[in-house]
Coordinates of C-alpha atoms and ligand atoms in Angstrom, one line a residue:
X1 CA 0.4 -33.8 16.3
X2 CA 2.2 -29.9 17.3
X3 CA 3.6 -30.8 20.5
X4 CA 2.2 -28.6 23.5
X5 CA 4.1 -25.6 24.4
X6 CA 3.0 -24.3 27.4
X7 CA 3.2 -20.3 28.5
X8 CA 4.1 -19.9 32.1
X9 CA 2.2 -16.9 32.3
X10 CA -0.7 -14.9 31.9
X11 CA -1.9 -11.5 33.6
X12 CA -2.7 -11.2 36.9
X13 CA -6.1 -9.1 36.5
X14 CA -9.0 -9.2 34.4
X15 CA -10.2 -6.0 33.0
X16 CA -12.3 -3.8 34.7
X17 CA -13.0 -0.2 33.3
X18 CA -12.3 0.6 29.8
X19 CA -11.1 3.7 28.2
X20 CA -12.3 3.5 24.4
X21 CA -9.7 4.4 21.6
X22 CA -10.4 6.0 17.9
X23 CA -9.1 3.9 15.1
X24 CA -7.7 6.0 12.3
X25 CA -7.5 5.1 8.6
X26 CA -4.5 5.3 6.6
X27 CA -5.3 9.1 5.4
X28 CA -6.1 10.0 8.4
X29 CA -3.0 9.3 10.2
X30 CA -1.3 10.4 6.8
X31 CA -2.6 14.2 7.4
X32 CA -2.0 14.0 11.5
X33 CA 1.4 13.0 10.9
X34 CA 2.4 15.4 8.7
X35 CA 0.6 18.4 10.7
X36 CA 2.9 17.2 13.3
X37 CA 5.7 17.6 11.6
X38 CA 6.3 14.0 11.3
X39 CA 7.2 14.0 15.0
X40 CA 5.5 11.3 17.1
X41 CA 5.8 14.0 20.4
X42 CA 3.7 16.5 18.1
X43 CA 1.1 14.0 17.7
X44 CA -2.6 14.3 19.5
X45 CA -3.1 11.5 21.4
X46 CA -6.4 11.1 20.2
X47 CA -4.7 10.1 16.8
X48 CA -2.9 7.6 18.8
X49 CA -4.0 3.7 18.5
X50 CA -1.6 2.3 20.9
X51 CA 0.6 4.2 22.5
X52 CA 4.2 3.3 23.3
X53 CA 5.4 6.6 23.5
X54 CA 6.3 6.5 27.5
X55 CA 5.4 4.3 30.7
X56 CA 6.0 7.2 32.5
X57 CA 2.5 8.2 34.4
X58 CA 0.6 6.2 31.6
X59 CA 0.0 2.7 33.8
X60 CA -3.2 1.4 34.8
X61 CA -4.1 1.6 38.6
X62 CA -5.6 -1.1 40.0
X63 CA -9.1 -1.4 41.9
X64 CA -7.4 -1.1 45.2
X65 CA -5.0 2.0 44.2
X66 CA -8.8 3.7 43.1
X67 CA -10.6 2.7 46.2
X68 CA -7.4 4.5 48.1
X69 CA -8.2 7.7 46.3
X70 CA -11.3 8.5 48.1
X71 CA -9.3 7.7 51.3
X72 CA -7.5 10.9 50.1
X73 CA -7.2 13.0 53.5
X74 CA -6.9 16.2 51.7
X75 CA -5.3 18.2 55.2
X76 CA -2.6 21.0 54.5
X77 CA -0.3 18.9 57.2
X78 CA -0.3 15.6 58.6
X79 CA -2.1 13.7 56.0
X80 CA -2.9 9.8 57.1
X81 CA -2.0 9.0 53.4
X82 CA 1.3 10.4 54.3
X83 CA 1.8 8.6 57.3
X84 CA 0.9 5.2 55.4
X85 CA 2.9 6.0 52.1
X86 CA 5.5 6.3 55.2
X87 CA 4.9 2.9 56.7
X88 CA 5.4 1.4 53.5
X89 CA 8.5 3.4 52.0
X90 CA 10.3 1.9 55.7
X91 CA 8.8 -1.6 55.3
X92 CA 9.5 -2.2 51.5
X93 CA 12.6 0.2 51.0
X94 CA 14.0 -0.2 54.5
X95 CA 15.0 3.5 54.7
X96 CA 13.8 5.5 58.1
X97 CA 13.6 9.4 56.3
X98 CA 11.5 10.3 53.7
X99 CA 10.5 13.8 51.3
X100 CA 7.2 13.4 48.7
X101 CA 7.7 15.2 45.4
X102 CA 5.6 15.8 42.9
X103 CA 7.9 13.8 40.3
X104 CA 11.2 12.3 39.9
X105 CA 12.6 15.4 38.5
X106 CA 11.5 17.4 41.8
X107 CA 14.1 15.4 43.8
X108 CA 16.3 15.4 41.9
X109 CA 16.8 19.2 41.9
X110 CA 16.6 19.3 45.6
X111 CA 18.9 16.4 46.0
X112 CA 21.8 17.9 43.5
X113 CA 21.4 21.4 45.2
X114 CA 22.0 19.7 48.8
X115 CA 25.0 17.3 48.1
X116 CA 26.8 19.1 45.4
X117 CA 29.3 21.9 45.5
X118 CA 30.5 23.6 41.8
X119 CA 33.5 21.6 40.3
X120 CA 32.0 18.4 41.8
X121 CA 31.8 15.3 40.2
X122 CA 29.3 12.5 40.3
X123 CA 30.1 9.2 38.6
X124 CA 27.0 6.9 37.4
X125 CA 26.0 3.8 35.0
X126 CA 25.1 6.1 32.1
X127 CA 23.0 9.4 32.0
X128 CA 19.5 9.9 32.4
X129 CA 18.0 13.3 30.9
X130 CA 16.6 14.7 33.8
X131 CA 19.4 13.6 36.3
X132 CA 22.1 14.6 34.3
X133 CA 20.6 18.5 33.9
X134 CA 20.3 18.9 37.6
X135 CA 23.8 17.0 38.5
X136 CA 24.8 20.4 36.3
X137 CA 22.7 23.0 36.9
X138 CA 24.3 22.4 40.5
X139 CA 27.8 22.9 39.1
X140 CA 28.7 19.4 38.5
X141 CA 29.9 17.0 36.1
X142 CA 28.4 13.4 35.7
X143 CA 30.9 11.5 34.6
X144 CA 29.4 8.0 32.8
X145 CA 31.7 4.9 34.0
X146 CA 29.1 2.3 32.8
X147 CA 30.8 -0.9 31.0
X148 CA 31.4 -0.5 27.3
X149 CA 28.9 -3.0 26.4
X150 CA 26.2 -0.7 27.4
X151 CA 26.9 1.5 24.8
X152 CA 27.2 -2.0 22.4
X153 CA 23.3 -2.2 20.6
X154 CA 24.5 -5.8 19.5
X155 CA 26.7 -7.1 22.6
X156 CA 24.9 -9.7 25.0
X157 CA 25.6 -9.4 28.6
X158 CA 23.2 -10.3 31.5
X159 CA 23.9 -6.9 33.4
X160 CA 24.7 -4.2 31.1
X161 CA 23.9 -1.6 33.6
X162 CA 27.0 -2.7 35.5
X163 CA 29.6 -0.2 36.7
X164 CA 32.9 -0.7 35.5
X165 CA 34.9 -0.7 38.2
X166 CA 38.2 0.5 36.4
X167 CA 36.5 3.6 35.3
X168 CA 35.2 4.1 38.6
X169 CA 39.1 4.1 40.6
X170 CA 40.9 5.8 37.8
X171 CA 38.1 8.4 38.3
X172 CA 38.6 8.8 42.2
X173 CA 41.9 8.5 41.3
X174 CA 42.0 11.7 38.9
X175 CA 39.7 13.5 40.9
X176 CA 40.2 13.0 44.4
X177 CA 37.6 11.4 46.9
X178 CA 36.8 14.9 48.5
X179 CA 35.7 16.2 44.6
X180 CA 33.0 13.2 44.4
X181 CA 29.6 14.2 45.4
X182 CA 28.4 11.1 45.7
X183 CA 27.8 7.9 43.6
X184 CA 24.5 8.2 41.8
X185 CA 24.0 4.4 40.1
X186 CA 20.2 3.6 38.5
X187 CA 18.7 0.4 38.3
X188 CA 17.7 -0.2 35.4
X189 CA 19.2 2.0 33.4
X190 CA 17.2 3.6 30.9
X191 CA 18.9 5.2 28.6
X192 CA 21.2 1.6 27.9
X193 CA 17.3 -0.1 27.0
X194 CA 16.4 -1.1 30.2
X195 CA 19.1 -3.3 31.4
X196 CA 19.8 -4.0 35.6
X197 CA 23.3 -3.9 37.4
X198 CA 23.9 -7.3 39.1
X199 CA 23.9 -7.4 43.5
X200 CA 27.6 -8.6 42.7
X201 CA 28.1 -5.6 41.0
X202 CA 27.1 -3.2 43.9
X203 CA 28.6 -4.9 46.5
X204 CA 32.1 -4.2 44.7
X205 CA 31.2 0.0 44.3
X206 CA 29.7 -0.2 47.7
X207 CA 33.6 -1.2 49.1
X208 CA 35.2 1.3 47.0
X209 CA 32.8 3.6 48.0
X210 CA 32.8 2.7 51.7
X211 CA 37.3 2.4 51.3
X212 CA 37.0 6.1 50.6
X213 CA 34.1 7.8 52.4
X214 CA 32.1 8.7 49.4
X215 CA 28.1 8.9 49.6
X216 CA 26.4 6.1 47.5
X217 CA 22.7 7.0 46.2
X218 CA 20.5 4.9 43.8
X219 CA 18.0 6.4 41.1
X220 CA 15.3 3.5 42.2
X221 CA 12.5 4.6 40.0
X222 CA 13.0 1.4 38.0
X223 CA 14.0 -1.2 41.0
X224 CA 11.8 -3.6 40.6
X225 CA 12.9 -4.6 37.3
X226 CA 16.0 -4.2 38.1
X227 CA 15.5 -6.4 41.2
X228 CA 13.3 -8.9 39.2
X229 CA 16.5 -9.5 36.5
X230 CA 18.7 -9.7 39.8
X231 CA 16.2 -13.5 40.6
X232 CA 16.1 -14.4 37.2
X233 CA 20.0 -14.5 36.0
X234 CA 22.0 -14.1 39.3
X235 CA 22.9 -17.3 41.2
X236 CA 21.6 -17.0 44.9
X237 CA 18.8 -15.1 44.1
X238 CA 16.4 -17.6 42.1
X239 CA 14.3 -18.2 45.1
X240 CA 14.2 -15.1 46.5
X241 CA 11.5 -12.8 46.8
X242 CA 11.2 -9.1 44.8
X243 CA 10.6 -7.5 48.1
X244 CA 13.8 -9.0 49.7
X245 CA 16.0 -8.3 47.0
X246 CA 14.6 -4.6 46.5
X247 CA 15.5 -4.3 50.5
X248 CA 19.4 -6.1 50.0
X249 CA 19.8 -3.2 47.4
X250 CA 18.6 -0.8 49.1
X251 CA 20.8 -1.6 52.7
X252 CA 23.8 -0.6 50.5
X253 CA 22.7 2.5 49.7
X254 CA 22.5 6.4 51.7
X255 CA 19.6 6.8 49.9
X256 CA 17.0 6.6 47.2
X257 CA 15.5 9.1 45.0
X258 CA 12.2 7.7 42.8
X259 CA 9.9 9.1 40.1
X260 CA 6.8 6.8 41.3
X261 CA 5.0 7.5 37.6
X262 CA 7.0 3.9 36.8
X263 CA 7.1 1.2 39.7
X264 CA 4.4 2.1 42.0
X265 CA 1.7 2.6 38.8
X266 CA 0.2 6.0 40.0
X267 CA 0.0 9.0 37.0
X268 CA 2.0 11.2 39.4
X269 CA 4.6 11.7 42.4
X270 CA 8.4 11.1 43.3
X271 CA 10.2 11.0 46.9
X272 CA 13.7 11.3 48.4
X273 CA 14.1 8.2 51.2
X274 CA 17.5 7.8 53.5
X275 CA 19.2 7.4 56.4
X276 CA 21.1 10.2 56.2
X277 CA 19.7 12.4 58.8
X278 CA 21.6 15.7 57.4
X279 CA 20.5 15.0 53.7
X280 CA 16.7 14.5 55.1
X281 CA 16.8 17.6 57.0
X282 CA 18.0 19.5 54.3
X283 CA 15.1 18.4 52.1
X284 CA 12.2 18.4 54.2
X285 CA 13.5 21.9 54.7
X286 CA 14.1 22.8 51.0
X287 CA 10.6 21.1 50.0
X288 CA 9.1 23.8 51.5
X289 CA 10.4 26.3 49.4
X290 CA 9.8 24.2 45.8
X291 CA 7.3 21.6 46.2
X292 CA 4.8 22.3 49.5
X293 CA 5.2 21.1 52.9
X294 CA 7.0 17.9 53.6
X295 CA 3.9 16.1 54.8
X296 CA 2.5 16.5 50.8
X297 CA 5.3 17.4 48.5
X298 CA 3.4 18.6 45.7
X299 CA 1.0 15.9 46.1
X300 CA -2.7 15.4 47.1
X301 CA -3.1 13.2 49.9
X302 CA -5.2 10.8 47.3
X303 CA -2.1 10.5 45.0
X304 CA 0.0 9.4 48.3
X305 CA -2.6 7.0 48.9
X306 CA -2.2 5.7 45.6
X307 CA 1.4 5.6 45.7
X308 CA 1.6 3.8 49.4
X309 CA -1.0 1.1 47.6
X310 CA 1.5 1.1 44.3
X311 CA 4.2 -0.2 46.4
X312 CA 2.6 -2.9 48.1
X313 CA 1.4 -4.0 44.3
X314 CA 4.6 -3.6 42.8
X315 CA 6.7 -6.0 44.5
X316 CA 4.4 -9.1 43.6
X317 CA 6.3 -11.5 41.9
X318 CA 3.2 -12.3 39.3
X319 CA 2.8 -8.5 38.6
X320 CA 6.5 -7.5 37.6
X321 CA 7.0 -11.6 35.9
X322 CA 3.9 -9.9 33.9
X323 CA 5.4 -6.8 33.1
X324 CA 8.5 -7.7 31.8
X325 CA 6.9 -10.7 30.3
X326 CA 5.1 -8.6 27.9
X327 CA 8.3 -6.5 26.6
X328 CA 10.0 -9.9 26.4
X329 CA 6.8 -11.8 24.3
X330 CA 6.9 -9.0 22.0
X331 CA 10.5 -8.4 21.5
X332 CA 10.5 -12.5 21.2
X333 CA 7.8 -11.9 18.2
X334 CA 9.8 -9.5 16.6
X335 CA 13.2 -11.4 16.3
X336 CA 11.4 -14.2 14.5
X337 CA 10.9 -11.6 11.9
X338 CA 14.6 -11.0 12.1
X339 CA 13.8 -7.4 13.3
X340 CA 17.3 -5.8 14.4
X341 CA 16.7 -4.4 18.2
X342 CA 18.8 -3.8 21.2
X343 CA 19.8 -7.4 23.3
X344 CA 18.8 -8.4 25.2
X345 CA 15.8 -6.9 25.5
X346 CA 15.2 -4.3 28.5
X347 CA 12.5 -4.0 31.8
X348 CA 10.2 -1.5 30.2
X349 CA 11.0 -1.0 26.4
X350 CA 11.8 -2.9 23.4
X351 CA 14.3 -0.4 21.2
X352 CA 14.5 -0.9 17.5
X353 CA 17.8 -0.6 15.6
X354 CA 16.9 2.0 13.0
X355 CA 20.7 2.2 11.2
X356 CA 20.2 -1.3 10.4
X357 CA 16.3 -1.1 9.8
X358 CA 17.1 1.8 7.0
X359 CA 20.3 1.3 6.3
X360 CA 19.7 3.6 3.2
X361 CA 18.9 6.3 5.3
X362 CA 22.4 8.6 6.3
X363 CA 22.5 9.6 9.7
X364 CA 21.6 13.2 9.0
X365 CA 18.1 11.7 7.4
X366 CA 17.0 11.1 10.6
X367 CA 16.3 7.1 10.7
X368 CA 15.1 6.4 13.7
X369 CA 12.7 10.0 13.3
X370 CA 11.7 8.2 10.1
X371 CA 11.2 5.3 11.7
X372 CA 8.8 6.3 14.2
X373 CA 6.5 8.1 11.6
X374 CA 6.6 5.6 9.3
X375 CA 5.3 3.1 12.2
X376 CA 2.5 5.7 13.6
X377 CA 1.4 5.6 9.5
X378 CA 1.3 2.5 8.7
X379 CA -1.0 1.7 11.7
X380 CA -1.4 4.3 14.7
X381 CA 1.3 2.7 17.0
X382 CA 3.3 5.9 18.8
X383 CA 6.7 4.8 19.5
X384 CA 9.5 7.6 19.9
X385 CA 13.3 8.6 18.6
X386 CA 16.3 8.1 20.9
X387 CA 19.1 8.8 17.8
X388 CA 20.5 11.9 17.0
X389 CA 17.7 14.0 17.3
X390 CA 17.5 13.4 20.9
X391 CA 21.4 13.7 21.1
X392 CA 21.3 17.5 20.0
X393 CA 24.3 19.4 19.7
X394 CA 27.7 20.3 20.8
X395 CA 27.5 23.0 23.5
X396 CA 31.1 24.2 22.3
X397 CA 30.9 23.7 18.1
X398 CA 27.4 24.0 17.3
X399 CA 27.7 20.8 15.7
X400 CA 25.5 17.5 15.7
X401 CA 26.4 14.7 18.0
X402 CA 26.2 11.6 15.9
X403 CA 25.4 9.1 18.8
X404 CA 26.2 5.5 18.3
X405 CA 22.8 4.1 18.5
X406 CA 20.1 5.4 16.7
X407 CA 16.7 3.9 18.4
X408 CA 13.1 3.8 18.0
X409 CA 12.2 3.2 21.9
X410 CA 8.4 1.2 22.2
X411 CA 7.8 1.7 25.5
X412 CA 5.0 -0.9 27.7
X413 CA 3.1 1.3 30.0
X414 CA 2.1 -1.1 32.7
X415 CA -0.9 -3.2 33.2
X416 CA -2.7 -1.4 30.2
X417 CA -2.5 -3.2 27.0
X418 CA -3.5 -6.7 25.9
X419 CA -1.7 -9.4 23.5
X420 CA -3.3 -8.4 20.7
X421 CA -2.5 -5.3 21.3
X422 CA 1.6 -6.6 21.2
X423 CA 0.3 -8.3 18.0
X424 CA -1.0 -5.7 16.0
X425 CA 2.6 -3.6 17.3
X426 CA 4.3 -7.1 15.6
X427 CA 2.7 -7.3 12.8
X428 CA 2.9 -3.1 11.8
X429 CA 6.9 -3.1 12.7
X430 CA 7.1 -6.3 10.1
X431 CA 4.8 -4.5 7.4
X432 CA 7.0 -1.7 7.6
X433 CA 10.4 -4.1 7.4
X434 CA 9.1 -5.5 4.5
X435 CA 8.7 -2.1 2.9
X436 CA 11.5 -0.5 4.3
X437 CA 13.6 0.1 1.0
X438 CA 10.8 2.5 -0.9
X439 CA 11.0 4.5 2.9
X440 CA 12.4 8.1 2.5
X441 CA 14.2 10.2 5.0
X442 CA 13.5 13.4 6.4
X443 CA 14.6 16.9 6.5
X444 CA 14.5 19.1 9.7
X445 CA 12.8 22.2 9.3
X446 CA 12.2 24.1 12.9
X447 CA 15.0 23.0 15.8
X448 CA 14.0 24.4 19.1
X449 CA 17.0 25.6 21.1
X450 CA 16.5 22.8 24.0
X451 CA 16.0 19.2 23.5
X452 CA 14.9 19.5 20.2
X453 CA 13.4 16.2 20.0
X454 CA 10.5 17.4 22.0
X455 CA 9.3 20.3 19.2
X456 CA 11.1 19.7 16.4
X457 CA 9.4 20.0 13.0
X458 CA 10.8 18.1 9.5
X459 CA 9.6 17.4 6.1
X460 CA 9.6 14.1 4.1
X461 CA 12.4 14.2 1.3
Ligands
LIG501 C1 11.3 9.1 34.6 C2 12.6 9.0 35.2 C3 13.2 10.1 36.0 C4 12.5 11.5 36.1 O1 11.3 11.4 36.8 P1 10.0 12.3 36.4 O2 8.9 11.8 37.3 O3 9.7 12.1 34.9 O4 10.4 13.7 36.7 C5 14.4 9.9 36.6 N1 15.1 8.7 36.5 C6 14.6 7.7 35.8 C7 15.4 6.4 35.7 C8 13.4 7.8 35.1 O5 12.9 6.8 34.4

């Protein structure tokens, strides 16, 4: 007799409310890929089966986060959904101050425009988009002093969205304290698949930081996952709670700044938190000007409401185990396929190794942009490129960065689809493996001037 292995696991809901989806034949997706320009961005998503495009503003609110909604005190100024999305950003992020956005991106901007002067720099554990852009459109220059394994598709390390703490003093060194901005570390980092900084880690930039004056902020959008890898593979941690280890990481810290579309499990918002009284000023004044007043931030006082309710959800051990329990069954699925991916495999996103899934395919064929087409076609699963698409070009030569890793990213939106839904994902990424040598790559036929992964149009060759 099969001995018994037992799952440790299942979700912590039962389905409520369900939101239909079309199935599409094989010539249908055929013709909506193609009219799209065999971009997965270009796509309807009413051509979509299951969509791993983004978790970003895609997760399922729960009963509780709905029933908050028609608590929404819709006042110009001094919401009570304020006031309790307050309450909890003190009690679960420990920070006194806090700014509502209407997204991540929102504080961001405000954030670079306060703290940074032109010809500043602003070290971090490898770029995100959106950060990166502001950092520079405030005159900066981020300067990525993440370890090499990061950047290492293959290379197994427990906390790949370490700093490297070399890079970091030969930095201050170069540059000078005074010319730092301020330290601007993400946990997890998305761009390197998902993958946490250890509490070990930020206790050693914390000294360096503290040894020289220099203003340490964390891009927390993502700090739960982070903060559940931190009790899983850090010794001291296994038997503590998210909720305590999200407030260690944050009493390091100046301040926070979140996009809540992730974490909290709302469709929309962001906020700034700190205890730097000067910073908070200068936002709550600023937000003004950008977002709305700094009792709603771009928001509804529903969406706060939601948010304040997100928190409380988010840190609940069987909610997050969940979560990244469902990247990790699939990614598990996929490696007994011998499917080459990223490892280990991230918080929020499994990402497929496209050079070595079509090794046939040159780098200026586009194979992860093949990829993700291919994928879509062969069953309706939307997954995107992070390659050299997404890498665009040299500001100075015109020409194409040829990143390292060339990615199809699946990413989980939270709470909203089932095993079989990892299943069917599993078994079309296989079908396609199995086929892979008879796949074709592509041709670029319309490149919009900025990220061109966005609206960028090719042809099958
Ligand atoms: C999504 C995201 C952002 C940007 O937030 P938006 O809400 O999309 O504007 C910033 N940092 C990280 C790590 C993110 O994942």
């Amino acid at each position: 007799m099969k001995k018994l292995k037992k799952r440790s696991w299942a979700e912590p809901f039962k389905i409520k409310v369900v939101e239909p989806i079309k199935m599409t034949t094989q010539t249908q997706r055929a013709k909506a890929i193609k009219d799209a320009g065999y971009n997965t961005f270009l796509l309807k998503s009413d051509d979509v089966y299951i969509d791993l495009l983004t978790d970003s503003g895609t997760n399922a609110m729960s009963d509780n986060q709905w029933a908050g909604m028609m608590l929404g005190d819709e006042a110009y100024a001094g919401s009570k959904n304020f006031y309790h999305l307050w309450d909890n950003i003190k009690k679960y992020y420990g920070f006194p101050y806090f700014v509502p956005t209407h997204q991540g991106r929102a504080a961001e901007h405000m954030l670079s425009q306060i703290m940074i002067k032109p010809g500043d720099y602003i070290p971090g554990n490898m770029y995100f988009t959106t950060t990166k852009l502001h950092q520079e459109l405030a005159g900066g220059t981020f300067v990525d002093v993440i370890i090499d394994e990061a950047h290492n598709a293959e290379k197994e390390h427990l906390f790949k969205g370490n700093f490297d703490i070399q890079k970091f003093k030969d930095l201050i060194k170069k540059a000078g304290a005074k010319k730092i901005a301020y330290v601007s570390m993400a946990g997890t980092v998305n761009m390197a698949g998902g993958q946490p900084f250890s509490m070990a880690n930020l206790k050693q930039v914390k000294k360096i930081t503290d040894k020289y004056g220099i203003r340490l902020w964390l891009d927390a959008t993502r700090i739960t996952e982070n903060a559940y890898f931190i009790k899983k593979r850090e010794r001291g941690y296994k038997s503590k709670s998210i909720g305590d280890i999200i407030l260690e990481i944050c009493s390091y810290f100046d301040g926070i700044w979140v996009s809540a579309k992730k974490d909290l499990m709302v469709n929309i918002g962001g906020f700034i938190a700190t205890r730097d009284k000067k910073v908070y000023d200068a936002a709550r004044n600023m937000v003004v000007v950008y977002e709305g007043l700094h009792t709603y931030g771009g928001l509804a006082g529903r969406d706060m409401e939601a948010m304040a309710r997100g928190i409380e959800e988010m840190v609940l051990y069987d909610n997050i185990h969940a979560r990244v329990g469902q990247v990790e069954y699939c990614g598990k699925r996929l490696e007994e396929f011998n499917i080459p991916m990223v490892k280990p495999f991230g918080g929020h996103a499994i990402f497929l190794d496209a050079k070595k899934f079509l090794p046939h395919i040159k780098q200026e064929e586009f194979p992860a942009q093949t990829l993700a087409a291919e994928i879509y076609l062969d069953s309706g699963v939307r997954g995107m490129e992070r390659g050299i698409v997404s890498a665009g070009r040299d500001k100075k030569t015109g020409k194409n960065h040829h990143p390292k890793l060339e990615l199809v990213r699946l990413t989980f939106p939270r709470r909203v689809y089932t095993q079989a839904h990892i299943d069917v994902t599993v078994e079309s990424i296989v079908e396609v493996y199995q086929n892979r040598k008879s796949i074709k790559g592509l041709k670029m036929v319309y490149e919009p001037e900025y990220l061109r992964f966005f609206q960028g149009r090719f042809k099958k060759l």
